[in-house]
Structure formats: C-alpha cells, structure tokens
C-alpha cells in the first residue's frame, strides 16, 4: 500500500477581492487562493451569473420602455442619468449613450464626466448588473480613459440600486454620433474612423412626442414605427388582435401592423409605413391608436374566431431580440 504523503502547507496566496478575480480554466486553481479548482470555487458563481437570465433587466427603472428601445432599436441617443446618492466629487455628469467609440463599455472624459454605453455585449444574464458594474468603475476611472469590459461580480449592485427611481429619463435622439467627442476635429484617428463608420450605418430615427416610447425610423424601401409597450404580453396580443380583426390596427392609409418584437420582457409592435410618411405624420394617428388600444386592453371577453385568427397571425410574426 502506498504511503500517504504528509500534507505540507504551501505559501499562502494573496486574497483577491471579488471584482479582481480573473476568469481561468475550469480545472485550474482558483485565483482567489483558496486551493480549490476554479469550477468548484468562484467559477461556480460566475457560471451561474452567465446562465441565469433576468427576463426584464430594466424593470423598476424610470423609462423601462425607453431603456429597451435604446438598447435594441435606436442607433444614436443619449440620456442624462440621475444617481441615487448624487454625483461623486469631480464627476459633473453621467450620461447613458446607445454606443461609444470602439464599442467601449464606458468612458471617463477629460473633464471627469462619464459616458455609459448601452449596446454592448454583456458577460452575464443580467444586463442591469453588468451596466452597474461598468458605471461604478467609470466613476473611479482616471479622466480621459475608457473602461474595459469584464464579468461583473454575481452579487454586485444593479442599476436599480444606483439610479434615482424618481429621476427623469428623457432620451435625446441624435442624427449621428458627434456627441462622442466635444471636439470632433481634434479626435484621435481611431475615434475619427469609428465615428465615420458609425455615422454611415445609422438609420434616421425620431422619437414621437405624443406617445411614450414610440420610434419612427427610415429605411431605403419603407419606413417603420416601433413602439415599446409596458403591457403584459398576452393581454397586449389579445388587444392588438381585437383591433386588427376590427380593421382599426393601422396608423392611417397605407400603414399596416405587421408584427412585433420581444425584447427584454416587453413587446414592441411594429408598423410598416409608406416611405413618404414621416415622424410628424404619425403623431396624431399614434395618439388615436393609443386611445383605441386602451379601450380594449382590459376586456376579458373571449376572442371571436376572427380575433383568434388575427392573434395567430400576429404571434407568428413575432421576432425575439433578446
């Protein structure tokens, strides 16, 4: 029988904080210094964070529907954010941006202000936690530096913990990405090239003023209205089916309700519009549609055969974005 080797105490590894622990191979020693394999130590929490999907990551934030729109539908927009505990010293403002140059997760400008990018790949199933981690690191970053991506701690705060729940959320839609830099003419070659590529790919988009979270956009063949709605999906689909079967789901002559997106737990009905129909042209029809929708949303009457067929057609034309 082989003799058991005497156990010896190795040199104690320095303990790392949760946010400093890098990702390593599952069978490698955990960088935290525990002596266990990564998959049995901090890799377990990291794996759980990656796979656990938060269906409505922006729920509870002011402007949840606009958060979804800016994450999935709007090319260029910014929103001033209000922090629950106020701005730290040396940080004059915090601004949410759909996209940042070179796809940076965040940027601390030379003047200390912070830009937080929304349309970035995230490492976990909770976009809110990932964005909160990026925001906290941006607040502490040196002025004039971008913040790099990383996996957020599984027990870290979420945006709901950092942002003022009573603060305003008023998106400003831009025609391009010049908001990236205060002085575009003196930007670095890398930023200038990224700015040029982003501007070339941006689809003209306008946020309607008469209804909440509805965005008109222009494409080469036809225009569209994409409207993020807060209602429960099943009830909203029933209501849309009732209007569709009654012939009252359009936004005027030549327009058509063609389906919907699913995005971050919310439903986004989509209308096709003739290429000559601009954002101003659909302001009044959209407000009138909102009234028709409100009138049928609370109906518990069974769907008629025509309404069931209309609902089936709408369901078949749903596309999941997230």
mmCIF file of C-alpha atoms in Angstrom, residues 11-291:
data_model
loop_
_atom_site.group_PDB
_atom_site.id
_atom_site.type_symbol
_atom_site.label_atom_id
_atom_site.label_comp_id
_atom_site.label_asym_id
_atom_site.label_seq_id
_atom_site.Cartn_x
_atom_site.Cartn_y
_atom_site.Cartn_z
ATOM 1 C CA UNK A 11 2.821 29.525 0.570
ATOM 2 C CA UNK A 12 -0.391 31.363 1.263
ATOM 3 C CA UNK A 13 -1.737 33.125 -1.820
ATOM 4 C CA UNK A 14 -2.794 36.752 -1.516
ATOM 5 C CA UNK A 15 -6.533 37.041 -1.232
ATOM 6 C CA UNK A 16 -8.264 38.894 -4.027
ATOM 7 C CA UNK A 17 -11.499 40.799 -3.819
ATOM 8 C CA UNK A 18 -14.481 39.507 -5.794
ATOM 9 C CA UNK A 19 -14.061 42.053 -8.574
ATOM 10 C CA UNK A 20 -10.334 41.266 -9.008
ATOM 11 C CA UNK A 21 -10.704 37.521 -9.583
ATOM 12 C CA UNK A 22 -9.994 36.775 -13.259
ATOM 13 C CA UNK A 23 -11.641 34.044 -15.290
ATOM 14 C CA UNK A 24 -9.451 30.952 -15.741
ATOM 15 C CA UNK A 25 -9.911 27.374 -16.935
ATOM 16 C CA UNK A 26 -12.456 25.312 -15.028
ATOM 17 C CA UNK A 27 -9.828 22.809 -13.778
ATOM 18 C CA UNK A 28 -7.186 25.392 -12.909
ATOM 19 C CA UNK A 29 -6.599 26.556 -9.324
ATOM 20 C CA UNK A 30 -8.926 29.402 -8.411
ATOM 21 C CA UNK A 31 -7.042 32.730 -8.480
ATOM 22 C CA UNK A 32 -8.584 33.665 -5.136
ATOM 23 C CA UNK A 33 -6.020 31.424 -3.387
ATOM 24 C CA UNK A 34 -8.492 29.002 -1.813
ATOM 25 C CA UNK A 35 -6.652 25.960 -3.180
ATOM 26 C CA UNK A 36 -9.762 24.653 -4.914
ATOM 27 C CA UNK A 37 -10.309 24.365 -8.636
ATOM 28 C CA UNK A 38 -11.927 27.377 -10.264
ATOM 29 C CA UNK A 39 -15.091 25.460 -11.234
ATOM 30 C CA UNK A 40 -15.664 24.479 -7.596
ATOM 31 C CA UNK A 41 -14.918 27.927 -6.213
ATOM 32 C CA UNK A 42 -15.543 31.315 -7.841
ATOM 33 C CA UNK A 43 -16.236 29.671 -11.196
ATOM 34 C CA UNK A 44 -19.464 28.293 -9.751
ATOM 35 C CA UNK A 45 -20.872 31.767 -9.102
ATOM 36 C CA UNK A 46 -19.537 33.048 -12.415
ATOM 37 C CA UNK A 47 -21.151 30.173 -14.297
ATOM 38 C CA UNK A 48 -24.440 30.818 -12.522
ATOM 39 C CA UNK A 49 -24.240 34.515 -13.409
ATOM 40 C CA UNK A 50 -23.642 33.677 -17.055
ATOM 41 C CA UNK A 51 -26.571 31.296 -17.383
ATOM 42 C CA UNK A 52 -29.198 32.969 -15.194
ATOM 43 C CA UNK A 53 -31.232 35.252 -17.438
ATOM 44 C CA UNK A 54 -33.088 38.218 -15.996
ATOM 45 C CA UNK A 55 -36.090 38.498 -18.274
ATOM 46 C CA UNK A 56 -36.794 42.182 -17.561
ATOM 47 C CA UNK A 57 -33.418 43.701 -16.609
ATOM 48 C CA UNK A 58 -34.717 47.287 -16.718
ATOM 49 C CA UNK A 59 -37.879 46.679 -14.673
ATOM 50 C CA UNK A 60 -38.258 49.258 -11.913
ATOM 51 C CA UNK A 61 -36.143 51.879 -13.646
ATOM 52 C CA UNK A 62 -37.694 55.153 -14.842
ATOM 53 C CA UNK A 63 -38.418 54.797 -18.546
ATOM 54 C CA UNK A 64 -38.160 51.000 -18.790
ATOM 55 C CA UNK A 65 -39.663 51.022 -22.289
ATOM 56 C CA UNK A 66 -37.152 53.608 -23.484
ATOM 57 C CA UNK A 67 -34.278 51.615 -21.966
ATOM 58 C CA UNK A 68 -35.399 48.693 -24.136
ATOM 59 C CA UNK A 69 -35.721 50.901 -27.227
ATOM 60 C CA UNK A 70 -32.259 52.414 -26.765
ATOM 61 C CA UNK A 71 -30.738 49.002 -26.152
ATOM 62 C CA UNK A 72 -32.253 47.317 -29.237
ATOM 63 C CA UNK A 73 -33.761 49.794 -31.715
ATOM 64 C CA UNK A 74 -32.228 53.271 -31.641
ATOM 65 C CA UNK A 75 -28.809 53.906 -33.240
ATOM 66 C CA UNK A 76 -27.750 57.200 -31.649
ATOM 67 C CA UNK A 77 -29.230 58.611 -28.458
ATOM 68 C CA UNK A 78 -28.199 59.910 -25.049
ATOM 69 C CA UNK A 79 -29.932 60.287 -21.687
ATOM 70 C CA UNK A 80 -28.764 62.193 -18.619
ATOM 71 C CA UNK A 81 -28.799 59.814 -15.638
ATOM 72 C CA UNK A 82 -29.542 60.791 -12.039
ATOM 73 C CA UNK A 83 -27.677 58.819 -9.370
ATOM 74 C CA UNK A 84 -29.476 57.891 -6.161
ATOM 75 C CA UNK A 85 -26.651 59.227 -3.972
ATOM 76 C CA UNK A 86 -25.778 62.182 -6.166
ATOM 77 C CA UNK A 87 -22.713 62.751 -8.325
ATOM 78 C CA UNK A 88 -19.297 61.995 -6.795
ATOM 79 C CA UNK A 89 -16.817 64.822 -6.465
ATOM 80 C CA UNK A 90 -15.120 65.508 -9.785
ATOM 81 C CA UNK A 91 -17.898 63.928 -11.867
ATOM 82 C CA UNK A 92 -20.006 66.741 -13.381
ATOM 83 C CA UNK A 93 -22.454 64.415 -15.176
ATOM 84 C CA UNK A 94 -23.311 60.819 -16.057
ATOM 85 C CA UNK A 95 -24.809 60.182 -19.489
ATOM 86 C CA UNK A 96 -26.184 56.976 -20.965
ATOM 87 C CA UNK A 97 -25.277 56.537 -24.649
ATOM 88 C CA UNK A 98 -26.502 53.906 -27.062
ATOM 89 C CA UNK A 99 -22.993 53.304 -28.445
ATOM 90 C CA UNK A 100 -19.498 54.573 -27.649
ATOM 91 C CA UNK A 101 -16.426 54.678 -29.922
ATOM 92 C CA UNK A 102 -14.627 51.354 -30.368
ATOM 93 C CA UNK A 103 -17.583 49.779 -28.506
ATOM 94 C CA UNK A 104 -16.146 50.882 -25.155
ATOM 95 C CA UNK A 105 -18.411 49.901 -22.254
ATOM 96 C CA UNK A 106 -17.852 53.345 -20.701
ATOM 97 C CA UNK A 107 -15.662 56.418 -20.964
ATOM 98 C CA UNK A 108 -14.444 58.915 -18.358
ATOM 99 C CA UNK A 109 -13.856 62.127 -20.251
ATOM 100 C CA UNK A 110 -11.063 64.593 -19.565
ATOM 101 C CA UNK A 111 -13.486 66.866 -17.703
ATOM 102 C CA UNK A 112 -14.466 63.983 -15.403
ATOM 103 C CA UNK A 113 -17.892 63.348 -16.929
ATOM 104 C CA UNK A 114 -18.938 59.752 -17.598
ATOM 105 C CA UNK A 115 -20.472 58.182 -20.704
ATOM 106 C CA UNK A 116 -22.032 54.734 -20.186
ATOM 107 C CA UNK A 117 -22.561 52.569 -23.289
ATOM 108 C CA UNK A 118 -25.773 50.550 -23.508
ATOM 109 C CA UNK A 119 -25.455 48.471 -26.692
ATOM 110 C CA UNK A 120 -22.570 46.259 -25.598
ATOM 111 C CA UNK A 121 -22.187 42.526 -25.193
ATOM 112 C CA UNK A 122 -22.589 41.550 -21.544
ATOM 113 C CA UNK A 123 -20.979 38.640 -19.721
ATOM 114 C CA UNK A 124 -23.935 37.602 -17.579
ATOM 115 C CA UNK A 125 -27.654 37.157 -17.989
ATOM 116 C CA UNK A 126 -28.363 40.386 -16.099
ATOM 117 C CA UNK A 127 -27.679 43.457 -18.207
ATOM 118 C CA UNK A 128 -28.562 45.718 -15.287
ATOM 119 C CA UNK A 129 -25.856 44.234 -13.068
ATOM 120 C CA UNK A 130 -23.262 44.396 -15.840
ATOM 121 C CA UNK A 131 -24.055 48.053 -16.553
ATOM 122 C CA UNK A 132 -23.967 48.938 -12.860
ATOM 123 C CA UNK A 133 -20.511 47.376 -12.512
ATOM 124 C CA UNK A 134 -19.287 49.310 -15.552
ATOM 125 C CA UNK A 135 -20.763 52.550 -14.203
ATOM 126 C CA UNK A 136 -19.093 52.181 -10.805
ATOM 127 C CA UNK A 137 -15.712 51.540 -12.439
ATOM 128 C CA UNK A 138 -16.200 54.532 -14.740
ATOM 129 C CA UNK A 139 -16.879 56.807 -11.767
ATOM 130 C CA UNK A 140 -13.492 55.789 -10.318
ATOM 131 C CA UNK A 141 -11.551 55.770 -13.596
ATOM 132 C CA UNK A 142 -8.873 58.307 -14.382
ATOM 133 C CA UNK A 143 -10.194 61.198 -16.500
ATOM 134 C CA UNK A 144 -9.528 60.659 -20.186
ATOM 135 C CA UNK A 145 -9.665 56.848 -20.066
ATOM 136 C CA UNK A 146 -12.135 54.229 -21.330
ATOM 137 C CA UNK A 147 -13.431 51.411 -19.132
ATOM 138 C CA UNK A 148 -12.769 47.887 -20.353
ATOM 139 C CA UNK A 149 -15.258 45.013 -20.287
ATOM 140 C CA UNK A 150 -15.196 42.407 -17.543
ATOM 141 C CA UNK A 151 -17.514 39.936 -15.833
ATOM 142 C CA UNK A 152 -19.443 41.679 -13.064
ATOM 143 C CA UNK A 153 -19.481 40.105 -9.594
ATOM 144 C CA UNK A 154 -22.543 37.882 -9.210
ATOM 145 C CA UNK A 155 -23.550 39.696 -6.020
ATOM 146 C CA UNK A 156 -22.782 43.202 -7.259
ATOM 147 C CA UNK A 157 -25.314 46.055 -7.366
ATOM 148 C CA UNK A 158 -27.730 46.601 -10.224
ATOM 149 C CA UNK A 159 -28.750 49.839 -11.927
ATOM 150 C CA UNK A 160 -31.860 49.815 -9.744
ATOM 151 C CA UNK A 161 -29.534 50.189 -6.743
ATOM 152 C CA UNK A 162 -27.581 53.099 -8.215
ATOM 153 C CA UNK A 163 -30.080 55.265 -10.114
ATOM 154 C CA UNK A 164 -32.686 57.577 -8.591
ATOM 155 C CA UNK A 165 -36.066 55.832 -9.043
ATOM 156 C CA UNK A 166 -37.752 59.245 -9.214
ATOM 157 C CA UNK A 167 -35.226 60.752 -11.617
ATOM 158 C CA UNK A 168 -36.233 61.748 -15.145
ATOM 159 C CA UNK A 169 -35.390 59.591 -18.149
ATOM 160 C CA UNK A 170 -35.652 61.728 -21.269
ATOM 161 C CA UNK A 171 -33.850 60.309 -24.327
ATOM 162 C CA UNK A 172 -32.369 62.694 -26.871
ATOM 163 C CA UNK A 173 -32.137 61.063 -30.309
ATOM 164 C CA UNK A 174 -29.234 62.247 -32.483
ATOM 165 C CA UNK A 175 -28.697 62.121 -36.230
ATOM 166 C CA UNK A 176 -25.110 60.928 -35.700
ATOM 167 C CA UNK A 177 -22.507 60.185 -33.052
ATOM 168 C CA UNK A 178 -20.805 63.557 -32.764
ATOM 169 C CA UNK A 179 -21.772 63.530 -29.077
ATOM 170 C CA UNK A 180 -18.865 61.119 -28.562
ATOM 171 C CA UNK A 181 -16.280 63.874 -28.522
ATOM 172 C CA UNK A 182 -16.522 67.557 -27.561
ATOM 173 C CA UNK A 183 -14.222 68.481 -30.449
ATOM 174 C CA UNK A 184 -14.583 66.001 -33.319
ATOM 175 C CA UNK A 185 -11.955 67.789 -35.431
ATOM 176 C CA UNK A 186 -9.253 67.020 -32.860
ATOM 177 C CA UNK A 187 -10.278 63.426 -32.134
ATOM 178 C CA UNK A 188 -7.707 60.622 -32.408
ATOM 179 C CA UNK A 189 -7.545 58.778 -35.755
ATOM 180 C CA UNK A 190 -9.088 55.689 -34.134
ATOM 181 C CA UNK A 191 -12.059 57.618 -32.746
ATOM 182 C CA UNK A 192 -12.493 59.536 -36.017
ATOM 183 C CA UNK A 193 -12.599 56.292 -38.002
ATOM 184 C CA UNK A 194 -15.054 54.738 -35.563
ATOM 185 C CA UNK A 195 -17.212 57.875 -35.747
ATOM 186 C CA UNK A 196 -17.257 57.782 -39.542
ATOM 187 C CA UNK A 197 -18.268 54.103 -39.618
ATOM 188 C CA UNK A 198 -20.997 54.601 -37.030
ATOM 189 C CA UNK A 199 -22.484 57.632 -38.806
ATOM 190 C CA UNK A 200 -22.556 55.754 -42.110
ATOM 191 C CA UNK A 201 -24.518 52.878 -40.548
ATOM 192 C CA UNK A 202 -27.001 54.944 -38.505
ATOM 193 C CA UNK A 203 -30.651 54.670 -39.551
ATOM 194 C CA UNK A 204 -32.535 58.011 -39.283
ATOM 195 C CA UNK A 205 -34.698 57.698 -36.171
ATOM 196 C CA UNK A 206 -37.129 60.037 -34.391
ATOM 197 C CA UNK A 207 -38.833 59.603 -31.024
ATOM 198 C CA UNK A 208 -42.508 60.561 -31.112
ATOM 199 C CA UNK A 209 -43.615 63.250 -28.690
ATOM 200 C CA UNK A 210 -47.334 62.466 -28.382
ATOM 201 C CA UNK A 211 -46.997 58.899 -27.033
ATOM 202 C CA UNK A 212 -44.406 57.150 -24.901
ATOM 203 C CA UNK A 213 -41.527 55.046 -26.245
ATOM 204 C CA UNK A 214 -42.530 55.041 -29.932
ATOM 205 C CA UNK A 215 -39.753 55.459 -32.501
ATOM 206 C CA UNK A 216 -40.115 56.234 -36.213
ATOM 207 C CA UNK A 217 -37.277 55.114 -38.448
ATOM 208 C CA UNK A 218 -36.458 55.480 -42.126
ATOM 209 C CA UNK A 219 -35.133 52.653 -44.288
ATOM 210 C CA UNK A 220 -34.450 52.626 -48.052
ATOM 211 C CA UNK A 221 -37.633 50.760 -49.025
ATOM 212 C CA UNK A 222 -40.155 51.806 -46.370
ATOM 213 C CA UNK A 223 -40.411 53.490 -43.009
ATOM 214 C CA UNK A 224 -41.436 51.893 -39.725
ATOM 215 C CA UNK A 225 -42.859 52.722 -36.332
ATOM 216 C CA UNK A 226 -41.561 50.616 -33.453
ATOM 217 C CA UNK A 227 -43.440 51.130 -30.221
ATOM 218 C CA UNK A 228 -42.211 49.580 -26.954
ATOM 219 C CA UNK A 229 -45.227 48.919 -24.721
ATOM 220 C CA UNK A 230 -45.290 48.124 -20.982
ATOM 221 C CA UNK A 231 -48.363 45.872 -21.011
ATOM 222 C CA UNK A 232 -48.288 42.153 -20.253
ATOM 223 C CA UNK A 233 -47.614 40.285 -23.493
ATOM 224 C CA UNK A 234 -50.690 38.028 -23.567
ATOM 225 C CA UNK A 235 -53.103 40.843 -22.762
ATOM 226 C CA UNK A 236 -51.447 43.133 -25.304
ATOM 227 C CA UNK A 237 -51.627 40.492 -28.053
ATOM 228 C CA UNK A 238 -55.312 39.944 -27.324
ATOM 229 C CA UNK A 239 -55.937 43.688 -27.550
ATOM 230 C CA UNK A 240 -53.971 44.036 -30.790
ATOM 231 C CA UNK A 241 -55.876 41.072 -32.241
ATOM 232 C CA UNK A 242 -59.223 42.684 -31.397
ATOM 233 C CA UNK A 243 -58.184 45.894 -33.162
ATOM 234 C CA UNK A 244 -56.661 44.020 -36.102
ATOM 235 C CA UNK A 245 -59.818 41.953 -36.649
ATOM 236 C CA UNK A 246 -61.896 45.128 -36.478
ATOM 237 C CA UNK A 247 -59.714 46.820 -39.094
ATOM 238 C CA UNK A 248 -58.555 49.518 -36.659
ATOM 239 C CA UNK A 249 -54.947 48.495 -36.037
ATOM 240 C CA UNK A 250 -53.345 50.700 -38.707
ATOM 241 C CA UNK A 251 -51.963 54.215 -38.351
ATOM 242 C CA UNK A 252 -53.638 55.582 -41.448
ATOM 243 C CA UNK A 253 -53.809 54.928 -45.168
ATOM 244 C CA UNK A 254 -51.027 52.712 -46.477
ATOM 245 C CA UNK A 255 -49.825 51.717 -42.989
ATOM 246 C CA UNK A 256 -50.017 48.228 -41.537
ATOM 247 C CA UNK A 257 -49.391 46.486 -38.227
ATOM 248 C CA UNK A 258 -47.031 43.727 -39.380
ATOM 249 C CA UNK A 259 -45.955 42.015 -36.165
ATOM 250 C CA UNK A 260 -43.874 42.651 -33.095
ATOM 251 C CA UNK A 261 -40.536 42.174 -31.395
ATOM 252 C CA UNK A 262 -39.925 40.638 -27.999
ATOM 253 C CA UNK A 263 -37.184 42.482 -26.156
ATOM 254 C CA UNK A 264 -36.148 42.254 -22.505
ATOM 255 C CA UNK A 265 -39.550 41.092 -21.331
ATOM 256 C CA UNK A 266 -41.571 43.663 -23.272
ATOM 257 C CA UNK A 267 -43.471 43.579 -26.561
ATOM 258 C CA UNK A 268 -42.721 46.009 -29.394
ATOM 259 C CA UNK A 269 -45.477 46.256 -32.043
ATOM 260 C CA UNK A 270 -44.152 47.258 -35.476
ATOM 261 C CA UNK A 271 -45.951 49.088 -38.278
ATOM 262 C CA UNK A 272 -44.868 49.392 -41.901
ATOM 263 C CA UNK A 273 -45.260 52.927 -43.230
ATOM 264 C CA UNK A 274 -45.027 54.247 -46.786
ATOM 265 C CA UNK A 275 -41.673 55.878 -47.494
ATOM 266 C CA UNK A 276 -43.320 59.288 -47.711
ATOM 267 C CA UNK A 277 -44.770 59.092 -44.171
ATOM 268 C CA UNK A 278 -42.555 60.939 -41.714
ATOM 269 C CA UNK A 279 -42.476 61.060 -37.948
ATOM 270 C CA UNK A 280 -44.733 64.123 -37.780
ATOM 271 C CA UNK A 281 -47.285 62.370 -39.977
ATOM 272 C CA UNK A 282 -47.822 59.563 -37.457
ATOM 273 C CA UNK A 283 -48.003 61.661 -34.288
ATOM 274 C CA UNK A 284 -51.798 62.111 -34.421
ATOM 275 C CA UNK A 285 -52.595 58.573 -35.703
ATOM 276 C CA UNK A 286 -50.405 57.096 -32.948
ATOM 277 C CA UNK A 287 -52.201 59.083 -30.257
ATOM 278 C CA UNK A 288 -55.553 57.943 -31.643
ATOM 279 C CA UNK A 289 -54.350 54.342 -31.737
ATOM 280 C CA UNK A 290 -53.293 54.620 -28.081
ATOM 281 C CA UNK A 291 -56.871 55.542 -27.190
#
